[in-house]
CSV table of C-alpha atoms and ligand atoms in Angstrom, one decimal:
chain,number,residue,atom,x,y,z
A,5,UNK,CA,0.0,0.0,0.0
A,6,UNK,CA,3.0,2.5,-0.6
A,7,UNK,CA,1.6,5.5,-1.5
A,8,UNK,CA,-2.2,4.7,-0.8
A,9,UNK,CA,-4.7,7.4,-0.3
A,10,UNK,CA,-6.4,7.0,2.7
A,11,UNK,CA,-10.1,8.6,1.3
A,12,UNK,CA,-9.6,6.1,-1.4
A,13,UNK,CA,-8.4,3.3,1.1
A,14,UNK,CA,-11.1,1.3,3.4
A,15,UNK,CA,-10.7,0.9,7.3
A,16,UNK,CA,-10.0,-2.7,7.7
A,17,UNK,CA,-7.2,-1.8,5.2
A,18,UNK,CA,-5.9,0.8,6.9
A,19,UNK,CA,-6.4,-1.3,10.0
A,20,UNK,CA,-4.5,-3.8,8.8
A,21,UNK,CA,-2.0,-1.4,7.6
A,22,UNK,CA,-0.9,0.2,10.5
A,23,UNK,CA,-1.1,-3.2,12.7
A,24,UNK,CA,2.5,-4.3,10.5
A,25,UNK,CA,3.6,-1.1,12.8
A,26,UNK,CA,5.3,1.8,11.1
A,27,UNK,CA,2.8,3.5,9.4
A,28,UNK,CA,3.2,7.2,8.9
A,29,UNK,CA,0.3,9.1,7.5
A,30,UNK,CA,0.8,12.7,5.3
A,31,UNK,CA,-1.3,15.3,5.6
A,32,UNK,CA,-1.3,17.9,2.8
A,33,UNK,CA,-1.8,21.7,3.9
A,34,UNK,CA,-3.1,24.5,1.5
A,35,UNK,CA,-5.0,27.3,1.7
A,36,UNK,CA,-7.9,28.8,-0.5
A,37,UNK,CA,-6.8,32.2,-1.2
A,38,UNK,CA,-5.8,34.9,-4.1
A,39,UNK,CA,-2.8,34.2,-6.2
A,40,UNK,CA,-3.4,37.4,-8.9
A,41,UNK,CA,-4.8,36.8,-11.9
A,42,UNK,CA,-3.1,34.3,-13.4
A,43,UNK,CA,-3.1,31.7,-10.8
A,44,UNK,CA,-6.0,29.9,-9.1
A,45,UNK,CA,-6.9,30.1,-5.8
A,46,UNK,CA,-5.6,26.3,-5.0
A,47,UNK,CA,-2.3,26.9,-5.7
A,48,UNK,CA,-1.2,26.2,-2.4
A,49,UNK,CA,-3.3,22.8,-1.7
A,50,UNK,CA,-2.3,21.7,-5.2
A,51,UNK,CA,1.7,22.3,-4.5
A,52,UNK,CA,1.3,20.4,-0.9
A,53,UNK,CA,-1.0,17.8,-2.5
A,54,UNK,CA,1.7,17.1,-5.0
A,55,UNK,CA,4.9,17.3,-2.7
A,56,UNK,CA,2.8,14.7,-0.3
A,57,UNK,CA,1.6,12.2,-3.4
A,58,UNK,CA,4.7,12.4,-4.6
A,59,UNK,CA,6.5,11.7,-1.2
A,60,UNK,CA,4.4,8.9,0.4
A,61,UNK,CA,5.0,7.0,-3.3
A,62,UNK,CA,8.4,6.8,-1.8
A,63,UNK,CA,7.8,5.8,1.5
A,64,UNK,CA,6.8,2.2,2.6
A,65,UNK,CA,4.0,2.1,4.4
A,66,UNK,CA,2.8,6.1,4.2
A,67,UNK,CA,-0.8,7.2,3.3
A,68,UNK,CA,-1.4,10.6,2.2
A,69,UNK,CA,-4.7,12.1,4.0
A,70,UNK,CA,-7.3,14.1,1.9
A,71,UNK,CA,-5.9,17.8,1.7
A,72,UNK,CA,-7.0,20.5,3.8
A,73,UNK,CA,-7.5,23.4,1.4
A,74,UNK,CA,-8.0,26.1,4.6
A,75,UNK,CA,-5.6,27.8,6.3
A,76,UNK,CA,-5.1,31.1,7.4
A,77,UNK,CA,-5.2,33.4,4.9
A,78,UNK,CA,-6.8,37.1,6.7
A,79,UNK,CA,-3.8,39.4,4.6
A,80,UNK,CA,-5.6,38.2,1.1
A,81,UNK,CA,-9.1,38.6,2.4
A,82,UNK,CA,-9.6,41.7,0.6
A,83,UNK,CA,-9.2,39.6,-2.8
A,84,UNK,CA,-12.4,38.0,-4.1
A,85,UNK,CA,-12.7,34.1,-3.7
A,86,UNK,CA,-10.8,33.8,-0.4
A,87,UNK,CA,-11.8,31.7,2.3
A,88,UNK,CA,-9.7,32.2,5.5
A,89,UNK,CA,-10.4,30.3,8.5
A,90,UNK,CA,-7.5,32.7,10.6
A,91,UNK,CA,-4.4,31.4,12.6
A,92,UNK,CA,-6.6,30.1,15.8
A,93,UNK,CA,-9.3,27.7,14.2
A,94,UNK,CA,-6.3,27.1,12.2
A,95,UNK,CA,-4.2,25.6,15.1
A,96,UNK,CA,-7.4,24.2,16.4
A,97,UNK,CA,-8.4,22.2,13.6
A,98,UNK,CA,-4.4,20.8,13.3
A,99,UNK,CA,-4.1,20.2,16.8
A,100,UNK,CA,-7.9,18.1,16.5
A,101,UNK,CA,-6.6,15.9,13.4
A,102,UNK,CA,-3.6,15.1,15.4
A,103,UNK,CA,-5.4,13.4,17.9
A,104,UNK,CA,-7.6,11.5,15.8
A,105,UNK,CA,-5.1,10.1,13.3
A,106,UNK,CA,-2.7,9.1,16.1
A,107,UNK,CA,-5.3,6.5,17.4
A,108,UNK,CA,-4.5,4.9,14.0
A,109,UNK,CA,-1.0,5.8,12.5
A,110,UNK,CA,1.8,5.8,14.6
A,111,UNK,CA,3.6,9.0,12.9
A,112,UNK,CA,1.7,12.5,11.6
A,113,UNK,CA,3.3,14.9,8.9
A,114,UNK,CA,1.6,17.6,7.8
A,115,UNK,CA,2.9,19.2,4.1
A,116,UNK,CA,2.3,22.4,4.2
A,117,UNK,CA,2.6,24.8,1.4
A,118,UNK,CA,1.3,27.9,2.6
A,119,UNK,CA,3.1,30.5,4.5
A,120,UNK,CA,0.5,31.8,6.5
A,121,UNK,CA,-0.4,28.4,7.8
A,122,UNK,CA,3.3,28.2,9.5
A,123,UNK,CA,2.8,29.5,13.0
A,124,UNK,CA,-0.8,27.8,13.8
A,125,UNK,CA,1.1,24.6,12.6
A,126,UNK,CA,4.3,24.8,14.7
A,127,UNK,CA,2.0,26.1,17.6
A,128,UNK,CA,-0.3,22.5,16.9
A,129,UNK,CA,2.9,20.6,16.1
A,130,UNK,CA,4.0,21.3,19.8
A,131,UNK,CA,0.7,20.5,21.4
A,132,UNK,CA,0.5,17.2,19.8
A,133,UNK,CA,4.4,16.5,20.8
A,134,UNK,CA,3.4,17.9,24.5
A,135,UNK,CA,0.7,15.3,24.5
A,136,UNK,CA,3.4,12.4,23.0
A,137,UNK,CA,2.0,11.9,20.1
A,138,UNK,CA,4.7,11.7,16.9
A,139,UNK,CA,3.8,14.6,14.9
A,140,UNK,CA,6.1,16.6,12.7
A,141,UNK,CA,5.7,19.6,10.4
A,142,UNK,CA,7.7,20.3,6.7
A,143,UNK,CA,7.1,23.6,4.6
A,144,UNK,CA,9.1,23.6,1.4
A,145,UNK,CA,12.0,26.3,0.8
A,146,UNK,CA,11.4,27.2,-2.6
A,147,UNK,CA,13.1,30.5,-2.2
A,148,UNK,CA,12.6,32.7,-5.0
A,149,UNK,CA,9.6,35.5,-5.3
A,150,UNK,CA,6.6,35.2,-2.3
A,151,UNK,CA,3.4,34.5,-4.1
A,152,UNK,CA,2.4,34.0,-7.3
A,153,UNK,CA,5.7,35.0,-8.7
A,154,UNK,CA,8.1,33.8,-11.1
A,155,UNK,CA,8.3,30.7,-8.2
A,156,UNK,CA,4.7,29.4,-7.6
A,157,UNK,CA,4.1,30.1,-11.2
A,158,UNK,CA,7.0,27.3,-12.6
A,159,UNK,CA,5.7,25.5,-9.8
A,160,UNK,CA,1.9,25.3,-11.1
A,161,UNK,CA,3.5,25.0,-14.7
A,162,UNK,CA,5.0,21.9,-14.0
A,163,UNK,CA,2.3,20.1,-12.5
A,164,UNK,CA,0.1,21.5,-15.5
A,165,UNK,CA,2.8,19.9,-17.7
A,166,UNK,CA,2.6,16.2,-15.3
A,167,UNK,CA,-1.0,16.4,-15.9
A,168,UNK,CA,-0.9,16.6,-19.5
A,169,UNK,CA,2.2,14.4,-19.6
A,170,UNK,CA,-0.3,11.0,-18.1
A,171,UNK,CA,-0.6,8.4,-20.2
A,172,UNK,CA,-3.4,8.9,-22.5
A,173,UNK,CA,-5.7,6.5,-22.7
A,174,UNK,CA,-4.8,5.2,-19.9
A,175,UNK,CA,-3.2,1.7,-19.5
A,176,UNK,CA,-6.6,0.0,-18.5
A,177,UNK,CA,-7.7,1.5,-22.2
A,178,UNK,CA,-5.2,0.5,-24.0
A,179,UNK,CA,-5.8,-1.5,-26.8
A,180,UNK,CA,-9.1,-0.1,-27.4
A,181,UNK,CA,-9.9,2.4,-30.4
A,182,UNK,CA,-9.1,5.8,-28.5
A,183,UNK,CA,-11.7,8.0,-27.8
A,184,UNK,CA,-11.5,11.6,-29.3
A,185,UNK,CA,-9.6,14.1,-27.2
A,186,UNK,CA,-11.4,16.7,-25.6
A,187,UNK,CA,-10.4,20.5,-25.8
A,188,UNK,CA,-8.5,21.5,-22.5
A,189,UNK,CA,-11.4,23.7,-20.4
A,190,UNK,CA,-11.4,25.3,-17.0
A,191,UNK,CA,-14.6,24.2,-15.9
A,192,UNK,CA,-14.1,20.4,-16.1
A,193,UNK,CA,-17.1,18.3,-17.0
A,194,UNK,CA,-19.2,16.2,-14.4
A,195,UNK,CA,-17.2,12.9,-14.1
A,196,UNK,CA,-14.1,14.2,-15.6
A,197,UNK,CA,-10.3,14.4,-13.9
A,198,UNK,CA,-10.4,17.0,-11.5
A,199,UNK,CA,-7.3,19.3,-12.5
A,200,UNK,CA,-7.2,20.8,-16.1
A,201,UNK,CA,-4.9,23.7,-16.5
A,202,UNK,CA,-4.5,25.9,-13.6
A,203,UNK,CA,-2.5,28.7,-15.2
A,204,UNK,CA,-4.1,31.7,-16.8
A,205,UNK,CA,-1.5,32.2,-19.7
A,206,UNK,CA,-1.4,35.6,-21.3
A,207,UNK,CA,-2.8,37.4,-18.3
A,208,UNK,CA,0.1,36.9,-15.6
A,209,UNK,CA,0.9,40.6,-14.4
A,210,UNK,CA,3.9,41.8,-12.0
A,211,UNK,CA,3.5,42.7,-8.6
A,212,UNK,CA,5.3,44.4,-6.0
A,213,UNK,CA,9.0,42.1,-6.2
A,214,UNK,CA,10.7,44.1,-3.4
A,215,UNK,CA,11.8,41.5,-0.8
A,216,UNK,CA,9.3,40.0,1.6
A,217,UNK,CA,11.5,41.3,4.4
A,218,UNK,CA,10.8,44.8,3.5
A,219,UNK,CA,6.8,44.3,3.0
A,220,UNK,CA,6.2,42.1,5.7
A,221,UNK,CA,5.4,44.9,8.5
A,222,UNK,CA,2.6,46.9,6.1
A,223,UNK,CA,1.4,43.6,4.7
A,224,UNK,CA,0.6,42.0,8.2
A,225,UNK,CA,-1.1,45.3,9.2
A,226,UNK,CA,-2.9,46.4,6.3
A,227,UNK,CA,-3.0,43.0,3.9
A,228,UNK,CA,-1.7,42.0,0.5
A,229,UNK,CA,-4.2,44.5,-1.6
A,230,UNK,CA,-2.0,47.5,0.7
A,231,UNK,CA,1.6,46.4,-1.1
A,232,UNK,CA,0.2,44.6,-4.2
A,233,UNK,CA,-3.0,45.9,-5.9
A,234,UNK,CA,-2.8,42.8,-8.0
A,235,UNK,CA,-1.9,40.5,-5.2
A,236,UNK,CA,1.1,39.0,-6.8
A,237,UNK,CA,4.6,39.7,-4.3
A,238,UNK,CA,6.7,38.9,-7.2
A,239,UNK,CA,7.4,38.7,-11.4
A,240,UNK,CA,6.2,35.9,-12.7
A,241,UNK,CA,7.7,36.9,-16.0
A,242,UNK,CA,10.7,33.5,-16.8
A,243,UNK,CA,8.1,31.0,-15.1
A,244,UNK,CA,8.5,28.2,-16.7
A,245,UNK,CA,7.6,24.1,-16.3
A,246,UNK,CA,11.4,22.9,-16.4
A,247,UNK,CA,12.2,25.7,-13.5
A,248,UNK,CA,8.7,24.4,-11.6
A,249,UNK,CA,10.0,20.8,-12.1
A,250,UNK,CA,13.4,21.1,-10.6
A,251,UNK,CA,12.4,23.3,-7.2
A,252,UNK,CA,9.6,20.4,-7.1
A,253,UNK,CA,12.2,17.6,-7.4
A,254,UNK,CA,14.5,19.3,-4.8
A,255,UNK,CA,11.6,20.0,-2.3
A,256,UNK,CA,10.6,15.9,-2.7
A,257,UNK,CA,14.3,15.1,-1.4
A,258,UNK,CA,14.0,17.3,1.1
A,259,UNK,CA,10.7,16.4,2.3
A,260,UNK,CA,12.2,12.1,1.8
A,261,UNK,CA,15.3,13.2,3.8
A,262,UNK,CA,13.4,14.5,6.6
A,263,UNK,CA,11.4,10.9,6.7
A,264,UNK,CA,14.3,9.5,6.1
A,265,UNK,CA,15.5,10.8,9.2
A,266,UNK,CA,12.8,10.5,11.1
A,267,UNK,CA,11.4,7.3,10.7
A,268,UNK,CA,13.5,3.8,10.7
A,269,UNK,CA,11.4,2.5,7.6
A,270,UNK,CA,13.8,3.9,4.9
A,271,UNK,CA,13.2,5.5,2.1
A,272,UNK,CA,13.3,3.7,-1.3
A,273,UNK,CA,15.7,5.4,-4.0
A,274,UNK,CA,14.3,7.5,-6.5
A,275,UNK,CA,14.4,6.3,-10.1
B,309,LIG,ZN1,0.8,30.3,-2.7
């Protein structure tokens, strides 16, 4: 079951799972929430969702958890279409999905990919270790632009480019006369994959790319819309999918290296 999704996974499996001992389950963090106008508001619970898949395919005996797409998020609130739940519920809500998943799995990471979201998490991460349960947090360290720059915008390329990039028709098709492919859309069709292209070509803008250092006091007081009328703390201008792919492949080996630390189940080698 390397790799298994738990909402796709049934209890006596999981049961049985976590009885051979060493089970560690992944818990993606996002956050619904303004990335200008090129980017959708999931970026952040796609990246984490990714980074976690990705992970746990590596990892024997991991199951990624369904992703939570809300975080706290107040400094974009003044851009349409986001949905904070602020730092406190935040913490509350980490610190209560702790608890439940260590009656089952005997280690808890949370991928978060959300910047916002860090201080609730280390604040649950130490309640849940307070209360000895084995739970651990890892944020990526993309470095580049803050949000929905140059960075998040190779980032969200690349996975655009994995999606396209699956086998089509799939293997459990093959052999059959293929069916006709369908137009790429943004609204995707009742029974259809989930993620079509997430980036807005043609309409990325620049934002405000002074360093995050220098915007971080006016930002936390007055919001995003205060330093960035377009929301974007960053140029997005160079993304590309090959730049996306590479700071996604070096945040997978760091997020396996941390396991790999942590845990005594290994980590298999990447092919
Ligand atoms: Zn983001």
């Amino acid at each position: 079951m390397t790799g298994a999704r738990l909402d796709r996974a049934t209890s006596p499996e999981i049961r049985d799972r976590a009885a051979r001992g060493g089970s560690t389950l992944l818990v993606p963090l996002g956050a619904t929430e303004q990335h200008g106008p090129h980017l959708p508001l999931g970026t952040d619970s796609d990246i984490a969702t990714a980074l976690a898949r990705d992970a746990a395919a590596r990892i024997p005996g991991a199951v990624v958890g369904p992703t939570l797409p809300y975080g706290s998020s107040g400094e974009h609130q003044d851009f349409a279409g986001t949905l904070s739940i602020g730092a406190a519920a935040t913490e509350l809500v980490l610190v209560e999905l702790g608890r439940s998943a260590s009656d089952t799995f005997d280690r808890l990471l949370f991928v978060n990919a959300h910047g916002g979201n860090l201080a609730p998490l280390a604040a649950a991460v130490e309640r849940l270790r307070g209360e000895g349960r084995d739970a651990r947090a890892w944020s990526p360290r993309f470095g580049g632009d803050a949000h929905a720059g140059r960075t998040e915008t190779s980032l969200m390329l690349a996975l655009d480019a994995a999606e396209r990039g699956r086998p089509f028709p799939p293997p459990a098709d093959r052999g059959r006369p293929n069916p006709p492919i369908a137009p790429l859309r943004s609204t995707a069709p009742v029974g259809a994959p989930e993620r079509t292209t997430a980036v807005r070509e043609g309409v990325a803008e620049v934002g405000n790319d002074a360093p995050l250092a220098e915007l971080i006091g006016r930002l936390r007081a007055e919001g995003v819309r205060a330093v960035s009328p377009n929301g974007v703390l960053g140029d997005p201008t160079g993304a590309s999918a090959a730049e996306g792919r590479a700071l996604l492949a070096a945040a997978l080996e760091d997020l396996c290296a941390t396991v790999r630390a942590w845990t005594t189940a290994g980590v298999e080698v990447a092919s």
